[in-house]
mmCIF file of C-alpha atoms in Angstrom:
data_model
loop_
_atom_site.group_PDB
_atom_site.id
_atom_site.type_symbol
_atom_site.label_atom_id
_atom_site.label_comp_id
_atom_site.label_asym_id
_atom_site.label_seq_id
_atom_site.Cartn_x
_atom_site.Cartn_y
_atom_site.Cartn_z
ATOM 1 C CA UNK A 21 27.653 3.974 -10.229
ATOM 2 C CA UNK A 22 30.581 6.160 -10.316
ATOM 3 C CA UNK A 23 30.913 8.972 -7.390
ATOM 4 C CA UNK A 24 30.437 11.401 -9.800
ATOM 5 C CA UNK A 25 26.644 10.295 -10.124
ATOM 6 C CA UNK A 26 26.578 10.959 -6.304
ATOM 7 C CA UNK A 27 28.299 14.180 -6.108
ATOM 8 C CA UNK A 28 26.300 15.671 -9.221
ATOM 9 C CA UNK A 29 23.100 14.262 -7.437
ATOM 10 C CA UNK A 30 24.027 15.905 -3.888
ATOM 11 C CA UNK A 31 24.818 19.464 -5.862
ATOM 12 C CA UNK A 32 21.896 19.077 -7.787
ATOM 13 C CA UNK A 33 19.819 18.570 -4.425
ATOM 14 C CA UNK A 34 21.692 21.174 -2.337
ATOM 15 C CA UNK A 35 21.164 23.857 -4.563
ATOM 16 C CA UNK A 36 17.567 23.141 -5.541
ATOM 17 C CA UNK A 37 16.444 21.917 -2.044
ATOM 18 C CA UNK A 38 13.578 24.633 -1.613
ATOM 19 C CA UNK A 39 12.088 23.166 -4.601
ATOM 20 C CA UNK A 40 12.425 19.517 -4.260
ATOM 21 C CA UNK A 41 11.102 20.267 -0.769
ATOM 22 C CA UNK A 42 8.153 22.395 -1.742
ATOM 23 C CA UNK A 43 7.178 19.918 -4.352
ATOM 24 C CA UNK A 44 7.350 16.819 -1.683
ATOM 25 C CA UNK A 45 5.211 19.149 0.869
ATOM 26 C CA UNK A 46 2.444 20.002 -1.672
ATOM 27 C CA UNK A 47 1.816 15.883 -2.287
ATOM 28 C CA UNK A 48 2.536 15.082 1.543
ATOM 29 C CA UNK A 49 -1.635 15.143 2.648
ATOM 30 C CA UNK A 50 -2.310 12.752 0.140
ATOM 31 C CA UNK A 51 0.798 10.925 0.835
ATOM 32 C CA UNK A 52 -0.336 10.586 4.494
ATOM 33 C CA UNK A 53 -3.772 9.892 3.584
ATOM 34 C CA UNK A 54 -3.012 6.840 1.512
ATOM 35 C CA UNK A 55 -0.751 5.324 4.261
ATOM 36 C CA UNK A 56 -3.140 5.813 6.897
ATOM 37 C CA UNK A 57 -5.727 4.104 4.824
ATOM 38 C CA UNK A 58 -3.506 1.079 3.764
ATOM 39 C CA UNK A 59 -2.327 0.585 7.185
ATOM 40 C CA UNK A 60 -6.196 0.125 8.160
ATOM 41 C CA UNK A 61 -7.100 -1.958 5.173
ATOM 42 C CA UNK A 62 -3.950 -4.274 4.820
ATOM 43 C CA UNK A 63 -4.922 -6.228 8.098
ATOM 44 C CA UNK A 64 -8.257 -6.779 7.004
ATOM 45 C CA UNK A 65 -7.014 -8.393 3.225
ATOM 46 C CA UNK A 66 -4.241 -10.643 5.775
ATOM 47 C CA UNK A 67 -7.353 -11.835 7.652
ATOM 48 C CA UNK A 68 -9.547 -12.556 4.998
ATOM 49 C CA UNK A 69 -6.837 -14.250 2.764
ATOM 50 C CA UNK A 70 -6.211 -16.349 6.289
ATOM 51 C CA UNK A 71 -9.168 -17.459 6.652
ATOM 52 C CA UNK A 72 -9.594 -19.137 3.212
ATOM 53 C CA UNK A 73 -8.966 -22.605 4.944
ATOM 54 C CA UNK A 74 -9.213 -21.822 8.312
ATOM 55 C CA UNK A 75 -12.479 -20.016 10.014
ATOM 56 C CA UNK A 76 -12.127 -18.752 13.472
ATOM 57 C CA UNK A 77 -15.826 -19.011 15.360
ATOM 58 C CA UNK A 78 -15.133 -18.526 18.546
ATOM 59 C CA UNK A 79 -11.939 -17.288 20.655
ATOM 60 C CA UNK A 80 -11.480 -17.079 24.520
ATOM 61 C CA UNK A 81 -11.579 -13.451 25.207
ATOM 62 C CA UNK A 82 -8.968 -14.209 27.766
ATOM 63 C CA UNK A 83 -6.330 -15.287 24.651
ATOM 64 C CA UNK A 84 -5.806 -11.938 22.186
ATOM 65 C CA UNK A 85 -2.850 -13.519 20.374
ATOM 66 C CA UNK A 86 -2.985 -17.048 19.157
ATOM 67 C CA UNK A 87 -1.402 -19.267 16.292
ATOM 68 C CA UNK A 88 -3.467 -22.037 14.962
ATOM 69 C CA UNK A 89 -1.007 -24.940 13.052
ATOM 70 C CA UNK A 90 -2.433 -27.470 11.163
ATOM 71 C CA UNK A 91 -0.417 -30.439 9.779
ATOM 72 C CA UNK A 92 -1.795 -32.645 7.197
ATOM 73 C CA UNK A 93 -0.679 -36.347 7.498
ATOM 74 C CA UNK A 94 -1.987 -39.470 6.301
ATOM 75 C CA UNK A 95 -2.233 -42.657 8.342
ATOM 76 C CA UNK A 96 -3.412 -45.645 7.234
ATOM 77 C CA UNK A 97 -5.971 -46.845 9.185
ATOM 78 C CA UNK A 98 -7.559 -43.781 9.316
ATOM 79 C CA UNK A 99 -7.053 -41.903 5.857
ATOM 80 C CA UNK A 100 -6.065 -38.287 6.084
ATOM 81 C CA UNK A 101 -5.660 -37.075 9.740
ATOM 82 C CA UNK A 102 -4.658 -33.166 10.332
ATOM 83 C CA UNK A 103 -2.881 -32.368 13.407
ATOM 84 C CA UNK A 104 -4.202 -29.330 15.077
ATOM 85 C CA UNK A 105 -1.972 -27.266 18.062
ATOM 86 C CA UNK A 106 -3.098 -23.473 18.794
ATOM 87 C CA UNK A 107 -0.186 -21.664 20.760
ATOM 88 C CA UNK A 108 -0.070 -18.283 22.762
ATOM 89 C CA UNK A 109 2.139 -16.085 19.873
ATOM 90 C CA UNK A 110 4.795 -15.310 22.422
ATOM 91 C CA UNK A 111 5.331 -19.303 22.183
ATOM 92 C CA UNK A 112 5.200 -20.157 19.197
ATOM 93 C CA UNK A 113 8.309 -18.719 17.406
ATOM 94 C CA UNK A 114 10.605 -20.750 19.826
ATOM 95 C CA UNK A 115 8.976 -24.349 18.645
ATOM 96 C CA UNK A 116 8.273 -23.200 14.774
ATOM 97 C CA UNK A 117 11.126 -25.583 13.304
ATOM 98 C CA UNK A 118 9.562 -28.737 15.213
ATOM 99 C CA UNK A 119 6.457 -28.235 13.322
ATOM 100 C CA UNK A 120 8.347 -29.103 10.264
ATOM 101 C CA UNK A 121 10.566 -31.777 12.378
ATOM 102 C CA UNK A 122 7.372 -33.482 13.979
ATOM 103 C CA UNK A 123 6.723 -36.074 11.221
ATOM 104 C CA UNK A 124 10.408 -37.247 11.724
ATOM 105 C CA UNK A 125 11.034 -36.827 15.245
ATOM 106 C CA UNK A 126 8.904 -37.890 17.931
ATOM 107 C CA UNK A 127 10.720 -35.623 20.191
ATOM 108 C CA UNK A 128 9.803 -32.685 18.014
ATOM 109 C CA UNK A 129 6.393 -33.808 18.621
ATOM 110 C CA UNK A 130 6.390 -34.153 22.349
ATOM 111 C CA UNK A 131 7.939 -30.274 22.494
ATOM 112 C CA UNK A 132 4.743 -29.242 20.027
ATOM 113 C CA UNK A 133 2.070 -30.989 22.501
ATOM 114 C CA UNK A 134 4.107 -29.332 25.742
ATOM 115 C CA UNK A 135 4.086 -25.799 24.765
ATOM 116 C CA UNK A 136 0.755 -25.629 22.743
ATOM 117 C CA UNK A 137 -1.840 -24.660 24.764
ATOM 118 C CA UNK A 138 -4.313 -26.825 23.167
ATOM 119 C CA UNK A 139 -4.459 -29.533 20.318
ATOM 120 C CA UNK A 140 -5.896 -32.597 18.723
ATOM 121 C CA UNK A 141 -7.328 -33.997 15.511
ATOM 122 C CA UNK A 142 -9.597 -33.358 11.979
ATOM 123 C CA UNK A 143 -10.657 -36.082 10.611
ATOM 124 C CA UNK A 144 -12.333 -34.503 7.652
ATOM 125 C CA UNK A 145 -12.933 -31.278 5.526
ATOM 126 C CA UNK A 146 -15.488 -28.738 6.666
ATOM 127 C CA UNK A 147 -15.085 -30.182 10.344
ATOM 128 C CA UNK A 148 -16.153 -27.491 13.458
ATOM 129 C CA UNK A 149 -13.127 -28.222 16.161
ATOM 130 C CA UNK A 150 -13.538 -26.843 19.403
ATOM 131 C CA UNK A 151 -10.388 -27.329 21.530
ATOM 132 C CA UNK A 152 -9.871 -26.934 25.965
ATOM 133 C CA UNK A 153 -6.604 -26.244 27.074
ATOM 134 C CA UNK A 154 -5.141 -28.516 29.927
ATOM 135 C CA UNK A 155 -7.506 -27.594 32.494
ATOM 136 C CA UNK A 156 -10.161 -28.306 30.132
ATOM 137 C CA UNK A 157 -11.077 -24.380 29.194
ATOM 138 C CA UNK A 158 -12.881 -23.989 26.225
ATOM 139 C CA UNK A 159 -9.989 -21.585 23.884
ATOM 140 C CA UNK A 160 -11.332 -21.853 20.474
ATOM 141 C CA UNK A 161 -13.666 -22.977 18.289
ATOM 142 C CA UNK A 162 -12.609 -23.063 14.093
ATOM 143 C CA UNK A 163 -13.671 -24.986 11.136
ATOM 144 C CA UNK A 164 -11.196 -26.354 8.472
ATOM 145 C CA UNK A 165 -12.635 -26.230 5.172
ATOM 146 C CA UNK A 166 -10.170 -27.934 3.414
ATOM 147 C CA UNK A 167 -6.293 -29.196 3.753
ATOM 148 C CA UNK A 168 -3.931 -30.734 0.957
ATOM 149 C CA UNK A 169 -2.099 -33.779 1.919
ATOM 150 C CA UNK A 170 1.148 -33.043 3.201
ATOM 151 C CA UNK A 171 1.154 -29.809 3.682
ATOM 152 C CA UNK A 172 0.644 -27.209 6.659
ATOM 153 C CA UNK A 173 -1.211 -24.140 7.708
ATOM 154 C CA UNK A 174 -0.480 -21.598 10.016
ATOM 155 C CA UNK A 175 -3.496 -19.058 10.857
ATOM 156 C CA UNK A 176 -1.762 -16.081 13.516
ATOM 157 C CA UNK A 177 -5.517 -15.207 15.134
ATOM 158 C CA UNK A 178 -4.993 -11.196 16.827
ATOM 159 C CA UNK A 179 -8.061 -10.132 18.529
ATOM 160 C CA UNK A 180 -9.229 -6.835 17.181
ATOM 161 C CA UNK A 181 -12.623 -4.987 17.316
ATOM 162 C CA UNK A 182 -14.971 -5.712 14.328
ATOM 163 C CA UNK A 183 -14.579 -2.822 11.848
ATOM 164 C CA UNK A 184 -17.760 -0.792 10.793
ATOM 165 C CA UNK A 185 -18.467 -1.345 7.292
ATOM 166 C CA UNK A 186 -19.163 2.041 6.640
ATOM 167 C CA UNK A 187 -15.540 3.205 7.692
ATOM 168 C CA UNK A 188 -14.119 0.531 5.414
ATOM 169 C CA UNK A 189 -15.834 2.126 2.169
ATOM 170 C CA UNK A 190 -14.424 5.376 3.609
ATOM 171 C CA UNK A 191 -10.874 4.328 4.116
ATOM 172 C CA UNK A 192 -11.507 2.627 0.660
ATOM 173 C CA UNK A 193 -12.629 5.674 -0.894
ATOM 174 C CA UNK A 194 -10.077 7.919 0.234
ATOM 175 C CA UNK A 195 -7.108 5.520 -0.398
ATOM 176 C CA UNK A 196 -8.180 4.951 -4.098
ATOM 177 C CA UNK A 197 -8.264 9.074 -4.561
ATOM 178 C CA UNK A 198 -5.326 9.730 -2.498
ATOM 179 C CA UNK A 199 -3.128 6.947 -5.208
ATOM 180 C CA UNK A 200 -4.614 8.540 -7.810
ATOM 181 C CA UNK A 201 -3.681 12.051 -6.946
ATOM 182 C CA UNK A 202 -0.302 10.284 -6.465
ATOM 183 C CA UNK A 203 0.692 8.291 -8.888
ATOM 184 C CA UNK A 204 -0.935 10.726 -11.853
ATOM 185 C CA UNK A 205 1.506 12.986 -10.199
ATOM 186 C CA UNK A 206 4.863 11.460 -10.972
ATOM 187 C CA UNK A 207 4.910 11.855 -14.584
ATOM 188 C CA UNK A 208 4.985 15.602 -13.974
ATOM 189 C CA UNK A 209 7.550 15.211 -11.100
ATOM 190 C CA UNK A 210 9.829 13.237 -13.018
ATOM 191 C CA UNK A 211 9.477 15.614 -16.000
ATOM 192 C CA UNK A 212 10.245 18.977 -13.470
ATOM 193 C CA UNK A 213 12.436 17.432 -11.804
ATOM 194 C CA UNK A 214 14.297 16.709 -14.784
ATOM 195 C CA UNK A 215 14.327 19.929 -16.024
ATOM 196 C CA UNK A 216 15.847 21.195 -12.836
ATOM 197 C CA UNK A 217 19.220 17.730 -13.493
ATOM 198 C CA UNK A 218 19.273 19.760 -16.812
ATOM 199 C CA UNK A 219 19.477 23.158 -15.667
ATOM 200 C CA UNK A 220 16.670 24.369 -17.683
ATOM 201 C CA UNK A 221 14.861 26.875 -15.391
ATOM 202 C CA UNK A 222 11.362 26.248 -14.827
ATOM 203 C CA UNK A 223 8.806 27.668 -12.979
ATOM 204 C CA UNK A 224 6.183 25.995 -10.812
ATOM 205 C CA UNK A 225 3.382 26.353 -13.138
ATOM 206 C CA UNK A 226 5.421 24.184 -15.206
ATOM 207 C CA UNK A 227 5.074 21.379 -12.363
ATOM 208 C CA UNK A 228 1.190 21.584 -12.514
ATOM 209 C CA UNK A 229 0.757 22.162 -16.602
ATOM 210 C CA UNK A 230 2.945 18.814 -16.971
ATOM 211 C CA UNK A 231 1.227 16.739 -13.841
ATOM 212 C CA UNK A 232 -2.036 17.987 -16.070
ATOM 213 C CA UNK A 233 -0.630 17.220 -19.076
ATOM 214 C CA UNK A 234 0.772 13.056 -18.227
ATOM 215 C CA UNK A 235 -1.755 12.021 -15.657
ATOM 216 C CA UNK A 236 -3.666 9.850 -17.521
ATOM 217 C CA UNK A 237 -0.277 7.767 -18.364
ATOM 218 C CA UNK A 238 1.178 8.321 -15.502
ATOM 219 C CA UNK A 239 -2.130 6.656 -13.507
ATOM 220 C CA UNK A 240 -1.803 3.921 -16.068
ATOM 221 C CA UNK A 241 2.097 3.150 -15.393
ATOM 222 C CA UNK A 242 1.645 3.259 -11.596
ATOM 223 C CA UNK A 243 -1.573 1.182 -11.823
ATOM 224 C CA UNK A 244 -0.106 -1.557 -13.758
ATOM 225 C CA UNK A 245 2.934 -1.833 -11.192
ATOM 226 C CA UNK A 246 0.726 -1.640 -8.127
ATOM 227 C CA UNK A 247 -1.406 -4.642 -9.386
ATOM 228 C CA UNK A 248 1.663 -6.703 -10.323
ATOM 229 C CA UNK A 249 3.540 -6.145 -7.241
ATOM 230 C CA UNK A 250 0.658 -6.580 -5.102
ATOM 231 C CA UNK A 251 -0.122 -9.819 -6.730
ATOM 232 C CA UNK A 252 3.169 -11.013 -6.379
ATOM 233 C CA UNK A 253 3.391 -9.421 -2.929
ATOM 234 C CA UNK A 254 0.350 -12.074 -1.904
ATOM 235 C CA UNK A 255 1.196 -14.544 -3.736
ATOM 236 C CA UNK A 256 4.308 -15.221 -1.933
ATOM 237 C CA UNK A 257 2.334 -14.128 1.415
ATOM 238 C CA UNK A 258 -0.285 -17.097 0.540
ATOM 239 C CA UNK A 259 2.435 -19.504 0.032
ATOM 240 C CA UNK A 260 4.493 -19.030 3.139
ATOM 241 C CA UNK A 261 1.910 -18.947 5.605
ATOM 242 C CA UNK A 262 -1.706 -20.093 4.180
ATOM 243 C CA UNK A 263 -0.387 -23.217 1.743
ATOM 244 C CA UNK A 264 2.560 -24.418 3.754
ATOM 245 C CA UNK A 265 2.783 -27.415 1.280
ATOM 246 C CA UNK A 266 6.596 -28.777 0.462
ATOM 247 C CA UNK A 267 6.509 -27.094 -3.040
ATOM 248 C CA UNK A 268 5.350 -23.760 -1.214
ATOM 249 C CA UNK A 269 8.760 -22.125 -0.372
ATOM 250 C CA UNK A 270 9.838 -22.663 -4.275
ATOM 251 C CA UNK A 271 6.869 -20.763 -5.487
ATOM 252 C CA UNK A 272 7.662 -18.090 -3.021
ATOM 253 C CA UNK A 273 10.794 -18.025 -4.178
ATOM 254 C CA UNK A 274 9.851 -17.749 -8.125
ATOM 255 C CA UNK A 275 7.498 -15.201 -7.107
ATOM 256 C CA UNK A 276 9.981 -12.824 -4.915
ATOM 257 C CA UNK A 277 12.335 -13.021 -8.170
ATOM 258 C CA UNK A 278 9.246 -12.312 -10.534
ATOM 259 C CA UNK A 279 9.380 -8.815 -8.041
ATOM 260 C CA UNK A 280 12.450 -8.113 -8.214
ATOM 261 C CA UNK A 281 12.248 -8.290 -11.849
ATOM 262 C CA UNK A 282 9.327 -5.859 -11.807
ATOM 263 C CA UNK A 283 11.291 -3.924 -10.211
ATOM 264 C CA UNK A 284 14.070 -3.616 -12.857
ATOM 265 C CA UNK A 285 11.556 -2.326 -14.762
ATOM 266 C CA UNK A 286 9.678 0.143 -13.222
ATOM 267 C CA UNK A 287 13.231 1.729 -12.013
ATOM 268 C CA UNK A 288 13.656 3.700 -15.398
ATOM 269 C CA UNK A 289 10.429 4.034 -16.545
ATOM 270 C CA UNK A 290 8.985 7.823 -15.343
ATOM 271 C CA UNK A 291 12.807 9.218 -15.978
ATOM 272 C CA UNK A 292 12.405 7.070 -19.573
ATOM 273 C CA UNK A 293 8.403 8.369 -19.953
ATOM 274 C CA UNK A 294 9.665 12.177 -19.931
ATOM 275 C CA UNK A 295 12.339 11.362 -22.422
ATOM 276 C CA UNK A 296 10.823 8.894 -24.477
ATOM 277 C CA UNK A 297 7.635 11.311 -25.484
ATOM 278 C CA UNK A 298 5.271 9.799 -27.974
ATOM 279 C CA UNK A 299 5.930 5.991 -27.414
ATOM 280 C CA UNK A 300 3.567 3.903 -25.860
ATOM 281 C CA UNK A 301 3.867 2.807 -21.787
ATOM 282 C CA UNK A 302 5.361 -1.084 -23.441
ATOM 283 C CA UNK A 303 7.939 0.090 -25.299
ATOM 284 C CA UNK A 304 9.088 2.304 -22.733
ATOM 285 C CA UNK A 305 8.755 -0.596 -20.368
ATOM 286 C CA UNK A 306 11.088 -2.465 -22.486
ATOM 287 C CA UNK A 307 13.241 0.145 -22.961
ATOM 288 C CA UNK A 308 14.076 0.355 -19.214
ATOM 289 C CA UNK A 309 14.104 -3.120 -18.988
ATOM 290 C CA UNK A 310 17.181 -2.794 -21.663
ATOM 291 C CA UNK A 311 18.521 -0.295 -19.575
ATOM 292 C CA UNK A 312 18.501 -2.197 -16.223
ATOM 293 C CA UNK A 313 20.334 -4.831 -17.512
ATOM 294 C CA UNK A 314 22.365 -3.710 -19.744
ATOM 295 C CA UNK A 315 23.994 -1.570 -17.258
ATOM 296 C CA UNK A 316 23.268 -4.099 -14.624
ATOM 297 C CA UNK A 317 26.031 -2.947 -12.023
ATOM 298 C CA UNK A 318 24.954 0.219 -12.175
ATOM 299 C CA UNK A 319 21.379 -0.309 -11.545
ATOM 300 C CA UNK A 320 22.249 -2.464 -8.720
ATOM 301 C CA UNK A 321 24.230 0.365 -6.976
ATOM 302 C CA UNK A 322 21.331 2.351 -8.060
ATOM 303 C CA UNK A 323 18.402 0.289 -6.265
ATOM 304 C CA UNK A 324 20.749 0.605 -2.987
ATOM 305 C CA UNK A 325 20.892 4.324 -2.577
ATOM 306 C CA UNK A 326 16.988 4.564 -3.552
ATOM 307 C CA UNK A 327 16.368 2.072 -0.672
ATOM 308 C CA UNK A 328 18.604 4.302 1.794
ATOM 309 C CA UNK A 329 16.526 7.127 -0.044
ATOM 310 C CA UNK A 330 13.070 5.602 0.888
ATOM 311 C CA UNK A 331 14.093 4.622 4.147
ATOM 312 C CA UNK A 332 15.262 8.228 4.650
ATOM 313 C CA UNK A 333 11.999 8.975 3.216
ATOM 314 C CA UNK A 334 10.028 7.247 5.868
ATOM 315 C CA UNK A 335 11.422 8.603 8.592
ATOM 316 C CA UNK A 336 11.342 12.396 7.617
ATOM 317 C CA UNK A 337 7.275 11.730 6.217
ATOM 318 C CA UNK A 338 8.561 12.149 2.940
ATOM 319 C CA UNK A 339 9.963 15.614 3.044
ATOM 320 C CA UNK A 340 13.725 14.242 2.100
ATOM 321 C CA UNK A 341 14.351 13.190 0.274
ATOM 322 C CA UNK A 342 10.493 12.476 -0.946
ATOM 323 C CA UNK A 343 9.176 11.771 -4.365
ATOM 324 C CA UNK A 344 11.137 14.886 -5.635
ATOM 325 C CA UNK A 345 14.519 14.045 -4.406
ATOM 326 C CA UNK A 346 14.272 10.239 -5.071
ATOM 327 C CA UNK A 347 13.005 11.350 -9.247
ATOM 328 C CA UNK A 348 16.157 14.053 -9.113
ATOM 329 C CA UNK A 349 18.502 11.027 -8.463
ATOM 330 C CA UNK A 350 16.796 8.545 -10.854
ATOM 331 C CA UNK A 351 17.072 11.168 -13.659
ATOM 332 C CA UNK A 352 20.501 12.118 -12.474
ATOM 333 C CA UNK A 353 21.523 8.635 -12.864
ATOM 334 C CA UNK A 354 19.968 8.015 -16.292
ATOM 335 C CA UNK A 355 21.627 11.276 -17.459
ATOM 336 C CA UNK A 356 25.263 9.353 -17.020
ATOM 337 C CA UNK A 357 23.685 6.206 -18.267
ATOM 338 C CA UNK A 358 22.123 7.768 -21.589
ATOM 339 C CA UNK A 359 25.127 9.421 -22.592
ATOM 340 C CA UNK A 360 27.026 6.062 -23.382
ATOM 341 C CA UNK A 361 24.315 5.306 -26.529
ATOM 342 C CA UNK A 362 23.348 7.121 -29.088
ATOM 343 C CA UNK A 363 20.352 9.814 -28.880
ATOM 344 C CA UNK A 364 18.505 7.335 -31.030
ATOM 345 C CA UNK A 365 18.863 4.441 -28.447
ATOM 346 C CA UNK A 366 17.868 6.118 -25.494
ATOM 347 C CA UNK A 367 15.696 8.534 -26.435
ATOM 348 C CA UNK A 368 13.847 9.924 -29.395
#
């Protein structure tokens, strides 16, 4: 990205900056709305996808923070043996690697049984555990339905206060209107905002007649992208920490690339939607997948400054640069980028 990009961006912003701002501030209760409600929901998807193989029954009330490790084995005298410890969290980090170490080191395994506050042995699937910690206090009670050979779980148990149904529909409810409000919003955003990189003058009504006008593609787009990045998102999330097996970190790893991928994608596509009128979401999704790569240094330096941009974005509740600011620099940066092919290449 040449610092031409930058400075043409930074003019761009300066001397529209009532605008962009006014645009972010009109979407910023939804914005807010959507966070609040994913920050609520998240933690209950984490605990349900935890509990897949592992089901906490009971807990000491006097423990709030606990890690449960399972390690699979197999002896053979006695078949498949799993390994149980369950350690306070602030302990745990410290001894993590000697999980991994304890099949080949015995003294990896004497530092596990010294710092957990509790372990012992499963002898089979679907098998209620209750474990006592050293002065024989009752800390948990779990049941292990089921644990591949060879591999290891890790189940981080934090004591929080059942949630009311009810309020979950609620947060539900309001976080699926909230993204739709949102994301059938950024077609029109990327489409006034480029107007503005263009200096063609456009009034606000504009904003609104073109948010009216692409929201039903614009939902589609953002959909499609939220469902692939959140299934890559736990997928890599269920590898690391629910099926520790050996193979697990390589899937992670083919799955964080699959994002970034995804990501090369989506970076072109509203700027490419606004220009690209009258072709279907794929082939616009291919076209900024040609785009991405083909100018592959300069979407690199491209996905940098829109990180600073949503970090920037964070901390100022997405004010600045916001939704408006990040879609004026996207559509800044394809401007340069389009004008190296032909109108017919880029853009019909």
């Amino acid at each position: 990205m040449t610092k031409g990009t930058l400075l043409k961006f930074l003019f761009i912003s300066i001397s529209n900056m009532k605008r962009l701002v006014f645009i972010n501030l009109i979407f910023l209760i939804p914005i807010l709305v959507f966070l609040y409600t994913l920050i609520q929901l998240v933690p209950l998807v984490i605990r349900y996808l935890d509990s897949i193989n592992v089901s906490v029954l009971y807990v000491n009330p006097e423990y709030k923070k606990l890690a449960v490790v399972i390690i699979s084995k197999k002896t053979d005298a006695e078949g498949l043996v799993n390994d149980v410890y369950i350690f306070d969290r602030k302990a745990f980090n410290p001894v993590r690697k000697h999980i991994f170490l304890s099949e080949l080191d015995e003294n990896s395994l004497n530092i596990l049984r010294e710092n957990a506050l509790a372990f012992g042995e499963i002898y089979y699937p679907d098998q209620q555990v209750s474990l006592e910690s050293k002065t024989g206090e009752k800390i948990i009670t779990f049941r292990v339905e089921n644990v591949r050979e060879g591999s290891i779980e890790v189940l981080f148990y934090n004591f929080v206060t059942p949630t009311d149904k009810g309020l979950v529909v609620i947060y539900l409810t309001l976080m699926v209107l909230s993204f739709l409000l949102m994301s059938g919003s950024l077609g029109g955003i990327s489409d006034y905002t480029q107007r503005v990189v263009f200096h063609e003058t456009k009034g606000f009504s504009y904003l609104f007649k073109s948010i009216k006008k692409n929201f039903a593609r614009s939902v589609i787009i953002s959909l499609f992208f939220s469902i692939i990045t959140g299934a890559v998102g736990a997928n890599i999330y269920f590898y690391i920490f629910i099926m520790s097996a050996d193979i697990s970190v390589f899937i992670a790893a083919i799955n964080f690339w699959m994002l970034i991928f995804f990501i090369f994608i989506l970076l072109w596509v509203f700027p490419l939607f606004v220009m690209s009128k009258g072709e279907s979401v794929w082939e616009i999704m291919k076209k900024s997948l040609f785009v991405s790569f083909d100018n592959f240094d300069f979407t690199i330096d491209a996905l940098f400054f829109l990180f600073l941009m949503c970090i920037l974005s964070i901390v100022t509740l997405f004010i600045i640069p916001g939704f408006a600011g990040t879609f004026s620099f996207l559509n800044t940066a394809l401007k340069e980028v389009s004008s190296r092919y032909n109108k017919s290449d880029v853009a019909t």
